[in-house]
Amino acid sequence: MILAVGPDPSDATKDSEVRRPVGVREVAKRAQVSLGTVSNVINTPDSVRPKTRARVEKAMRELGFVGSRAAGQLRSRKSGLVGVVLPDVGNPYWADVLRGVESVLEDQDLTLVVGSTRQDPARQKRLLRAFAQQGVDGLVVAPIDTLRGWEPFAGRRLGVVALENGAGPDVGSTISLDNVGGARQAIAHLLALGHRSIAFINGPQSVPWCVERREGVLDGIRAAGLKTSEVLIEVEVADLTSAKGLTATDDLWGIYQPTAIMCANDLVALGALLSLQRHGLRVPEDVSLIGYDDVVFVEALRPPLTTVRQPSFEVGVMAGKMLLSGAAHDGSERELVTPSLVVRESTGPAPLRKRT
Amino acid sequence: MILAVGPDPSDATKDSEVRRPVGVREVAKRAQVSLGTVSNVINTPDSVRPKTRARVEKAMRELGFVGSRAAGQLRSRKSGLVGVVLPDVGNPYWADVLRGVESVLEDQDLTLVVGSTRQDPARQKRLLRAFAQQGVDGLVVAPIDTLRGWEPFAGRRLGVVALENGAGPDVGSTISLDNVGGARQAIAHLLALGHRSIAFINGPQSVPWCVERREGVLDGIRAAGLKTSEVLIEVEVADLTSAKGLTATDDLWGIYQPTAIMCANDLVALGALLSLQRHGLRVPEDVSLIGYDDVVFVEALRPPLTTVRQPSFEVGVMAGKMLLSGAAHDGSERELVTPSLVVRESTGPAPLRKRT
DNA sequence: TAAATCGAGTGAACCGGTTCATAATTCGCT
DNA sequence: AGCGAATTATGAACCGGTTCACTCGATTTA
C-alpha cells in the first residue's frame, strides 16, 4: 500500500466511515417481509405475489440496494460468470471472436470475464487460476500453451471449450481451425507465383497453432518438391503485434531480402508492411506480403492484403453455443473449421533478385 | 496434483459425485494446522514460520486447493477487481487504453474486469450494476452517457476515474480530452485546403464526446467566417465501427458528394475509405478523408490517413495511477489531455465540384 | 363440514475464507 | 534456569444472499 505524504494526517475526523452497503435484511425490514422473500424477489420474482413484490422492489429502490454477488455465489455455487482467455483482445480477430461469444451468452444473464495471455504461458496460468478462484461457471480458452490447470473447470456448471487445437489432454470440447491447411494454401500461393526466397514471421513455438502454421508452411514447400532450408527464412517474434512485426521486418531486411514475407497473423503483416514502406519498398513489386486472419482493416491497406480468412465471429458463436448446450461439460464435442485463402493485391510474381 | 492416467483408479468410488472443491479446513487438517494458519499462508505468508508454511503449501498442492474468492471477498470486503467500462474494446484505441491501465495495475494483484458499452446507455447501466455487484474495488469508465449509477463505487477502496469529460456530477477524478480543440484542428485543416462541402460522420449525440467533437467542428467553421449550414452535412451512426462507417458513406454518397469527409473516429473513417474505394473514388483527389484517434493501422492505409492523434496508452496509464494514488477516491483530480493533428496523405486540396 | 392441496411467506442454517482476541511457543537476556 | 516480550498459531464468529424444511391461510376436494 502506498501511503500519501500529506502535510497533516492528524485530522482524526472519523468521517471516513464508509457506510456499508444495504443488505437483504435491511430491505426485508423496510418492506415488512422476511429476508427469504427478498431473495425470492431477486431470483424467482414469479413466485412472489405482485403486491408483495412491488413493496420489496420499492424498498430496494429507496435503500439503493445493490446486492453482493459474492455472498450469493458462495451459497448457490453459481457465479454467472464465463471466463474467456484469449491471446490478445486488441487483435480485431480475437475481438471478433469475443463478440461472437458475447452475442450468444448475453441473454443468458451470463457475464463474460476476459483476459489476454499475450502469448505468455505464465499469464495463461495466472488467468486460469484467477478465473478458477472467481468461480466461473464456464470457460472459453484459446490456449497459447499446452493447457495445464484446466481441471478445476471441468466440474463447473458449463465446462470448458478450447479454441484452436493441440491443447493437450481432452479438454471439454474443442473447436479446431485447420492451421496446417491454411498455412499450406498461403505458401502454395507464394510458390506458384515463383517465390523461392520467403521469410516466415511466426510466433513462439510454444504456441500450438504457431507450430501448426509452421508445419503447413514446411509441408507446402516440400510438396512443391523444394528444400525448406533453401527457400525459407524463419523469424520468430514473441508477440504477434504490429509493433513486433515492424521491428522484426526491419531486422530481417538488414540481413536477407526475401521476395516474399508471410506472417503468422495480420497484425504482424501490418507491421511488416509499415516497415517495408519505410524502407521505400513497393508491395508487391519488390516484396510480396501475406497475412493470416483477414481482419477488417486489411482490405483497406495499401495494397489490400492477401491473407488467409478464418471466420472469427462465427467461431465465437460456436463456442458460446457449445457452452450452453452442455456439450462442453460432459461429452467432448469436436468441431473443425477450415480457413480459406483470400488473394488481394499484396502478392504478385516474384521479382528477379539473387538469393542472399 | 497431476493425476496419473493409470488403467485403474482403484478407489473407484461413486465418482460421478462432483466432489466439492477442497477448502481451507481440509488443507488445515492435512497440514496439521488450524484453518487460520492456512489463511495466513495465503494472505500474509511472512507471518508464518517457513517450516509451517512449507507444510501448508505442500498440502495445498497435494489437494489441488484453489480457493474461493467469493468467500474471501465476503468477509474481507475486498475483491481485488477493477472494473473498466469502455465504448468498445474492439477499437484499437480503447484496446490501447486498456493496455495502459493494465500495465499499471497488473503488479498490484488487481484483476481487470472489462466491459464494452457499444454506445448503448442501457449497456452502460447494466455493466455498472454488474460491476457494483461484483464488488469491484475501483472503476475506470469512459461514459457514453451522463454517468448515473456510479455512486455505489464512490465508497470503494479505490474509487472512480472517468475518461472523457462531460460525465455529469463530480465523478471521482477525471481525465479529459480536449475534443473540441481536436475537432477544431481537423476542420480548420480541411477548410484551409479549400473544402466548403464537408460531411461529418459522428456518433450519437447522447455521447458526451460526440457532442464535443461536433461543437469543435461547428466552432471551427464559424471561426473561418462561414455558415455551418452551408458547409456541413451531418451524418449520425449508432455505432462507431467500420461497418457503420461503410454503410453510412454508401448512403451519404447517394445523396451528397461532399469534397471531404470527417469521421468521429478512425474505425468509421476506415469504413468510409472502403466505401469510397468501392465507388471508385480516389482519396484525396476526389474526396479528402480525416479520422480521429490515430490508431495503429491508419498509417498503413491507402492512402495513409490524416487524423487527430490522442495518446491512448498514456491515458490508460494515467487512469491506473490515479486509482492507485487514491486520487480517484477522495479528492477529485482533473487532468487534461490535448490531441494533435497528424497530417498524412488522405487530405488534399478541394477538387472543383458544384455544391449539390 | 372436514380433509387434502396449494400458493405464499418465513427464518435458521449454510456456503468457505478472513478476522481478531486469545493462547501457545520461541527467543533474548539476566 | 527464569521471566518478559515478541513471534506464531488457534478457532469461533463473521460476512450477506440463498436454501429448504416448515408454517399459515385459502381454496379445492371428498
Short mmCIF file of N, CA and C in Angstrom, two decimals, chain B residues 227-331:
data_model
loop_
_atom_site.label_atom_id
_atom_site.label_comp_id
_atom_site.label_asym_id
_atom_site.label_seq_id
_atom_site.Cartn_x
_atom_site.Cartn_y
_atom_site.Cartn_z
N LYS B 227 -20.81 29.86 -42.78
CA LYS B 227 -22.07 29.39 -42.18
C LYS B 227 -22.04 27.87 -42.09
N THR B 228 -22.29 27.35 -40.95
CA THR B 228 -22.22 25.90 -40.79
C THR B 228 -23.22 25.19 -41.69
N SER B 229 -24.39 25.79 -41.84
CA SER B 229 -25.42 25.12 -42.63
C SER B 229 -25.04 25.02 -44.09
N GLU B 230 -24.15 25.88 -44.53
CA GLU B 230 -23.78 25.86 -45.94
C GLU B 230 -22.59 24.94 -46.22
N VAL B 231 -21.89 24.64 -45.18
CA VAL B 231 -20.67 23.87 -45.36
C VAL B 231 -20.85 22.40 -44.94
N LEU B 232 -21.59 22.22 -43.87
CA LEU B 232 -21.56 20.92 -43.20
C LEU B 232 -22.77 20.03 -43.51
N ILE B 233 -22.47 18.78 -43.75
CA ILE B 233 -23.50 17.76 -43.86
C ILE B 233 -23.29 16.82 -42.69
N GLU B 234 -24.27 16.71 -41.83
CA GLU B 234 -24.08 15.87 -40.65
C GLU B 234 -24.73 14.51 -40.82
N VAL B 235 -23.98 13.50 -40.46
CA VAL B 235 -24.49 12.13 -40.52
C VAL B 235 -24.26 11.52 -39.14
N GLU B 236 -25.23 10.75 -38.69
CA GLU B 236 -25.06 10.14 -37.38
C GLU B 236 -25.14 8.62 -37.49
N VAL B 237 -24.18 7.94 -36.91
CA VAL B 237 -24.24 6.48 -36.87
C VAL B 237 -24.36 6.04 -35.42
N ALA B 238 -25.06 4.94 -35.23
CA ALA B 238 -25.33 4.48 -33.87
C ALA B 238 -24.08 3.91 -33.22
N ASP B 239 -23.24 3.37 -34.05
CA ASP B 239 -22.11 2.60 -33.60
C ASP B 239 -20.87 3.12 -34.30
N LEU B 240 -19.84 3.41 -33.57
CA LEU B 240 -18.65 3.93 -34.23
C LEU B 240 -17.75 2.80 -34.71
N THR B 241 -18.24 2.04 -35.66
CA THR B 241 -17.48 0.92 -36.18
C THR B 241 -17.25 1.08 -37.68
N SER B 242 -16.34 0.26 -38.21
CA SER B 242 -16.05 0.37 -39.63
C SER B 242 -17.26 -0.04 -40.46
N ALA B 243 -17.99 -1.03 -39.96
CA ALA B 243 -19.17 -1.47 -40.71
C ALA B 243 -20.17 -0.33 -40.88
N LYS B 244 -20.40 0.39 -39.78
CA LYS B 244 -21.34 1.50 -39.83
C LYS B 244 -20.79 2.64 -40.69
N GLY B 245 -19.50 2.83 -40.61
CA GLY B 245 -18.88 3.88 -41.41
C GLY B 245 -19.06 3.60 -42.89
N LEU B 246 -18.97 2.32 -43.22
CA LEU B 246 -19.10 1.94 -44.62
C LEU B 246 -20.51 2.20 -45.14
N THR B 247 -21.48 1.69 -44.43
CA THR B 247 -22.86 1.87 -44.91
C THR B 247 -23.27 3.34 -44.88
N ALA B 248 -22.81 4.05 -43.84
CA ALA B 248 -23.18 5.46 -43.77
C ALA B 248 -22.64 6.22 -44.97
N THR B 249 -21.42 5.88 -45.36
CA THR B 249 -20.82 6.57 -46.50
C THR B 249 -21.53 6.18 -47.80
N ASP B 250 -21.84 4.91 -47.91
CA ASP B 250 -22.62 4.46 -49.07
C ASP B 250 -23.89 5.29 -49.20
N ASP B 251 -24.61 5.36 -48.09
CA ASP B 251 -25.88 6.10 -48.09
C ASP B 251 -25.66 7.57 -48.41
N LEU B 252 -24.67 8.12 -47.76
CA LEU B 252 -24.38 9.54 -47.93
C LEU B 252 -24.13 9.86 -49.40
N TRP B 253 -23.31 9.03 -50.01
CA TRP B 253 -22.88 9.33 -51.37
C TRP B 253 -24.02 9.31 -52.37
N GLY B 254 -25.05 8.59 -52.01
CA GLY B 254 -26.21 8.56 -52.88
C GLY B 254 -26.92 9.91 -52.92
N ILE B 255 -26.69 10.71 -51.92
CA ILE B 255 -27.42 11.97 -51.80
C ILE B 255 -26.52 13.18 -52.04
N TYR B 256 -25.40 13.21 -51.32
CA TYR B 256 -24.47 14.33 -51.47
C TYR B 256 -23.13 13.79 -51.94
N GLN B 257 -22.37 14.69 -52.54
CA GLN B 257 -20.99 14.33 -52.87
C GLN B 257 -20.07 15.39 -52.30
N PRO B 258 -19.87 15.37 -51.01
CA PRO B 258 -19.01 16.38 -50.40
C PRO B 258 -17.58 16.19 -50.89
N THR B 259 -16.76 17.24 -50.71
CA THR B 259 -15.36 17.12 -51.13
C THR B 259 -14.50 16.58 -50.01
N ALA B 260 -15.07 16.51 -48.83
CA ALA B 260 -14.30 15.96 -47.71
C ALA B 260 -15.23 15.28 -46.72
N ILE B 261 -14.70 14.25 -46.08
CA ILE B 261 -15.46 13.56 -45.04
C ILE B 261 -14.62 13.52 -43.77
N MET B 262 -15.24 13.94 -42.70
CA MET B 262 -14.56 13.85 -41.41
C MET B 262 -15.31 12.84 -40.57
N CYS B 263 -14.56 11.98 -39.90
CA CYS B 263 -15.21 10.92 -39.13
C CYS B 263 -14.89 11.06 -37.65
N ALA B 264 -15.83 10.60 -36.84
CA ALA B 264 -15.69 10.75 -35.39
C ALA B 264 -14.60 9.86 -34.83
N ASN B 265 -14.24 8.81 -35.56
CA ASN B 265 -13.05 8.06 -35.17
C ASN B 265 -12.48 7.30 -36.36
N ASP B 266 -11.35 6.68 -36.14
CA ASP B 266 -10.64 6.06 -37.26
C ASP B 266 -11.35 4.83 -37.81
N LEU B 267 -12.08 4.13 -36.95
CA LEU B 267 -12.78 2.94 -37.45
C LEU B 267 -13.83 3.36 -38.47
N VAL B 268 -14.57 4.40 -38.13
CA VAL B 268 -15.57 4.91 -39.07
C VAL B 268 -14.89 5.38 -40.34
N ALA B 269 -13.75 6.03 -40.17
CA ALA B 269 -13.00 6.51 -41.34
C ALA B 269 -12.56 5.33 -42.20
N LEU B 270 -12.18 4.25 -41.56
CA LEU B 270 -11.80 3.06 -42.32
C LEU B 270 -12.98 2.57 -43.16
N GLY B 271 -14.14 2.54 -42.53
CA GLY B 271 -15.33 2.12 -43.26
C GLY B 271 -15.61 3.06 -44.42
N ALA B 272 -15.46 4.35 -44.15
CA ALA B 272 -15.70 5.34 -45.20
C ALA B 272 -14.73 5.13 -46.35
N LEU B 273 -13.50 4.85 -46.01
CA LEU B 273 -12.48 4.64 -47.04
C LEU B 273 -12.83 3.44 -47.90
N LEU B 274 -13.25 2.36 -47.25
CA LEU B 274 -13.64 1.17 -48.00
C LEU B 274 -14.78 1.50 -48.95
N SER B 275 -15.75 2.25 -48.45
CA SER B 275 -16.89 2.62 -49.28
C SER B 275 -16.46 3.45 -50.48
N LEU B 276 -15.61 4.45 -50.22
CA LEU B 276 -15.16 5.32 -51.31
C LEU B 276 -14.41 4.53 -52.37
N GLN B 277 -13.56 3.61 -51.90
CA GLN B 277 -12.80 2.80 -52.85
C GLN B 277 -13.74 1.97 -53.72
N ARG B 278 -14.78 1.46 -53.10
CA ARG B 278 -15.72 0.65 -53.86
C ARG B 278 -16.50 1.47 -54.87
N HIS B 279 -16.63 2.76 -54.56
CA HIS B 279 -17.29 3.64 -55.52
C HIS B 279 -16.31 4.12 -56.59
N GLY B 280 -15.08 3.65 -56.49
CA GLY B 280 -14.09 4.06 -57.48
C GLY B 280 -13.59 5.47 -57.28
N LEU B 281 -13.73 5.98 -56.10
CA LEU B 281 -13.28 7.35 -55.85
C LEU B 281 -11.87 7.36 -55.31
N ARG B 282 -11.11 8.36 -55.71
CA ARG B 282 -9.74 8.45 -55.23
C ARG B 282 -9.65 9.37 -54.03
N VAL B 283 -8.87 8.95 -53.06
CA VAL B 283 -8.62 9.79 -51.89
C VAL B 283 -7.15 10.18 -51.94
N PRO B 284 -6.79 11.45 -51.88
CA PRO B 284 -7.67 12.59 -51.62
C PRO B 284 -8.11 13.35 -52.88
N GLU B 285 -7.75 12.84 -54.09
CA GLU B 285 -8.03 13.63 -55.27
C GLU B 285 -9.52 13.96 -55.42
N ASP B 286 -10.37 12.96 -55.20
CA ASP B 286 -11.81 13.20 -55.33
C ASP B 286 -12.44 13.60 -54.00
N VAL B 287 -12.02 12.93 -52.95
CA VAL B 287 -12.57 13.22 -51.62
C VAL B 287 -11.44 13.18 -50.61
N SER B 288 -11.41 14.16 -49.73
CA SER B 288 -10.47 14.11 -48.62
C SER B 288 -11.13 13.39 -47.45
N LEU B 289 -10.30 12.72 -46.65
CA LEU B 289 -10.85 11.94 -45.54
C LEU B 289 -9.99 12.17 -44.31
N ILE B 290 -10.67 12.36 -43.20
CA ILE B 290 -9.92 12.60 -41.97
C ILE B 290 -10.57 11.84 -40.83
N GLY B 291 -9.75 11.23 -40.02
CA GLY B 291 -10.26 10.41 -38.92
C GLY B 291 -10.00 11.02 -37.56
N TYR B 292 -10.02 10.20 -36.56
CA TYR B 292 -9.80 10.69 -35.19
C TYR B 292 -9.33 9.52 -34.33
N ASP B 293 -8.24 9.69 -33.66
CA ASP B 293 -7.65 8.74 -32.70
C ASP B 293 -6.22 8.37 -33.04
N ASP B 294 -5.93 8.24 -34.35
CA ASP B 294 -4.63 7.75 -34.80
C ASP B 294 -4.33 6.35 -34.28
N VAL B 295 -5.20 5.44 -34.59
CA VAL B 295 -4.94 4.05 -34.20
C VAL B 295 -3.88 3.47 -35.13
N VAL B 296 -3.34 2.37 -34.72
CA VAL B 296 -2.11 1.87 -35.32
C VAL B 296 -2.16 1.66 -36.83
N PHE B 297 -3.27 1.20 -37.35
CA PHE B 297 -3.24 0.80 -38.76
C PHE B 297 -3.44 1.94 -39.75
N VAL B 298 -3.88 3.09 -39.29
CA VAL B 298 -4.23 4.14 -40.26
C VAL B 298 -3.03 4.63 -41.06
N GLU B 299 -1.86 4.46 -40.51
CA GLU B 299 -0.66 4.90 -41.22
C GLU B 299 -0.42 4.03 -42.44
N ALA B 300 -0.92 2.81 -42.40
CA ALA B 300 -0.65 1.87 -43.48
C ALA B 300 -1.80 1.78 -44.48
N LEU B 301 -2.81 2.58 -44.26
CA LEU B 301 -3.93 2.52 -45.19
C LEU B 301 -3.55 3.16 -46.53
N ARG B 302 -4.37 2.90 -47.49
CA ARG B 302 -4.17 3.52 -48.80
C ARG B 302 -5.21 4.59 -48.97
N PRO B 303 -4.97 5.84 -48.92
CA PRO B 303 -3.69 6.42 -48.50
C PRO B 303 -3.59 6.50 -46.99
N PRO B 304 -2.38 6.74 -46.47
CA PRO B 304 -2.25 6.95 -45.02
C PRO B 304 -3.20 8.04 -44.56
N LEU B 305 -3.83 7.80 -43.45
CA LEU B 305 -4.94 8.65 -43.05
C LEU B 305 -4.50 9.86 -42.23
N THR B 306 -4.98 11.01 -42.62
CA THR B 306 -4.85 12.18 -41.76
C THR B 306 -5.82 12.01 -40.61
N THR B 307 -5.38 12.31 -39.41
CA THR B 307 -6.24 12.06 -38.26
C THR B 307 -5.83 12.93 -37.08
N VAL B 308 -6.56 12.84 -36.02
CA VAL B 308 -6.23 13.60 -34.81
C VAL B 308 -5.70 12.61 -33.79
N ARG B 309 -4.47 12.82 -33.41
CA ARG B 309 -3.84 11.86 -32.51
C ARG B 309 -4.19 12.12 -31.05
N GLN B 310 -4.60 11.05 -30.38
CA GLN B 310 -4.80 11.13 -28.95
C GLN B 310 -3.91 10.07 -28.31
N PRO B 311 -3.25 10.39 -27.25
CA PRO B 311 -2.42 9.39 -26.59
C PRO B 311 -3.34 8.38 -25.92
N SER B 312 -3.25 7.13 -26.32
CA SER B 312 -4.17 6.13 -25.77
C SER B 312 -3.55 5.40 -24.60
N PHE B 313 -2.44 4.76 -24.86
CA PHE B 313 -1.76 4.02 -23.80
C PHE B 313 -1.52 4.91 -22.58
N GLU B 314 -1.05 6.12 -22.86
CA GLU B 314 -0.73 7.04 -21.78
C GLU B 314 -1.96 7.40 -20.94
N VAL B 315 -3.08 7.57 -21.62
CA VAL B 315 -4.30 7.88 -20.88
C VAL B 315 -4.63 6.72 -19.94
N GLY B 316 -4.45 5.51 -20.44
CA GLY B 316 -4.70 4.34 -19.59
C GLY B 316 -3.77 4.32 -18.39
N VAL B 317 -2.52 4.63 -18.63
CA VAL B 317 -1.55 4.66 -17.53
C VAL B 317 -1.97 5.70 -16.49
N MET B 318 -2.36 6.87 -16.97
CA MET B 318 -2.78 7.92 -16.04
C MET B 318 -3.95 7.45 -15.19
N ALA B 319 -4.90 6.83 -15.85
CA ALA B 319 -6.08 6.37 -15.12
C ALA B 319 -5.69 5.36 -14.05
N GLY B 320 -4.83 4.44 -14.42
CA GLY B 320 -4.37 3.43 -13.47
C GLY B 320 -3.69 4.07 -12.27
N LYS B 321 -2.83 5.02 -12.57
CA LYS B 321 -2.09 5.67 -11.47
C LYS B 321 -3.02 6.46 -10.56
N MET B 322 -4.01 7.08 -11.17
CA MET B 322 -4.97 7.84 -10.35
C MET B 322 -5.67 6.92 -9.36
N LEU B 323 -6.04 5.75 -9.85
CA LEU B 323 -6.70 4.81 -8.96
C LEU B 323 -5.79 4.46 -7.79
N LEU B 324 -4.56 4.10 -8.12
CA LEU B 324 -3.64 3.65 -7.08
C LEU B 324 -3.29 4.74 -6.10
N SER B 325 -3.19 5.96 -6.61
CA SER B 325 -2.77 7.04 -5.74
C SER B 325 -3.86 7.46 -4.77
N GLY B 326 -5.03 6.96 -5.00
CA GLY B 326 -6.13 7.35 -4.12
C GLY B 326 -6.79 8.64 -4.56
N ALA B 327 -6.24 9.24 -5.60
CA ALA B 327 -6.82 10.49 -6.08
C ALA B 327 -8.25 10.26 -6.55
N ALA B 328 -8.49 9.06 -7.04
CA ALA B 328 -9.82 8.76 -7.56
C ALA B 328 -10.81 8.57 -6.43
N HIS B 329 -10.26 8.40 -5.25
CA HIS B 329 -11.14 8.04 -4.14
C HIS B 329 -11.72 9.26 -3.45
N ASP B 330 -10.86 10.12 -3.03
CA ASP B 330 -11.36 11.28 -2.29
C ASP B 330 -11.35 12.52 -3.16
N GLY B 331 -10.25 13.27 -3.06
CA GLY B 331 -10.16 14.49 -3.85
C GLY B 331 -10.39 14.15 -5.30
#
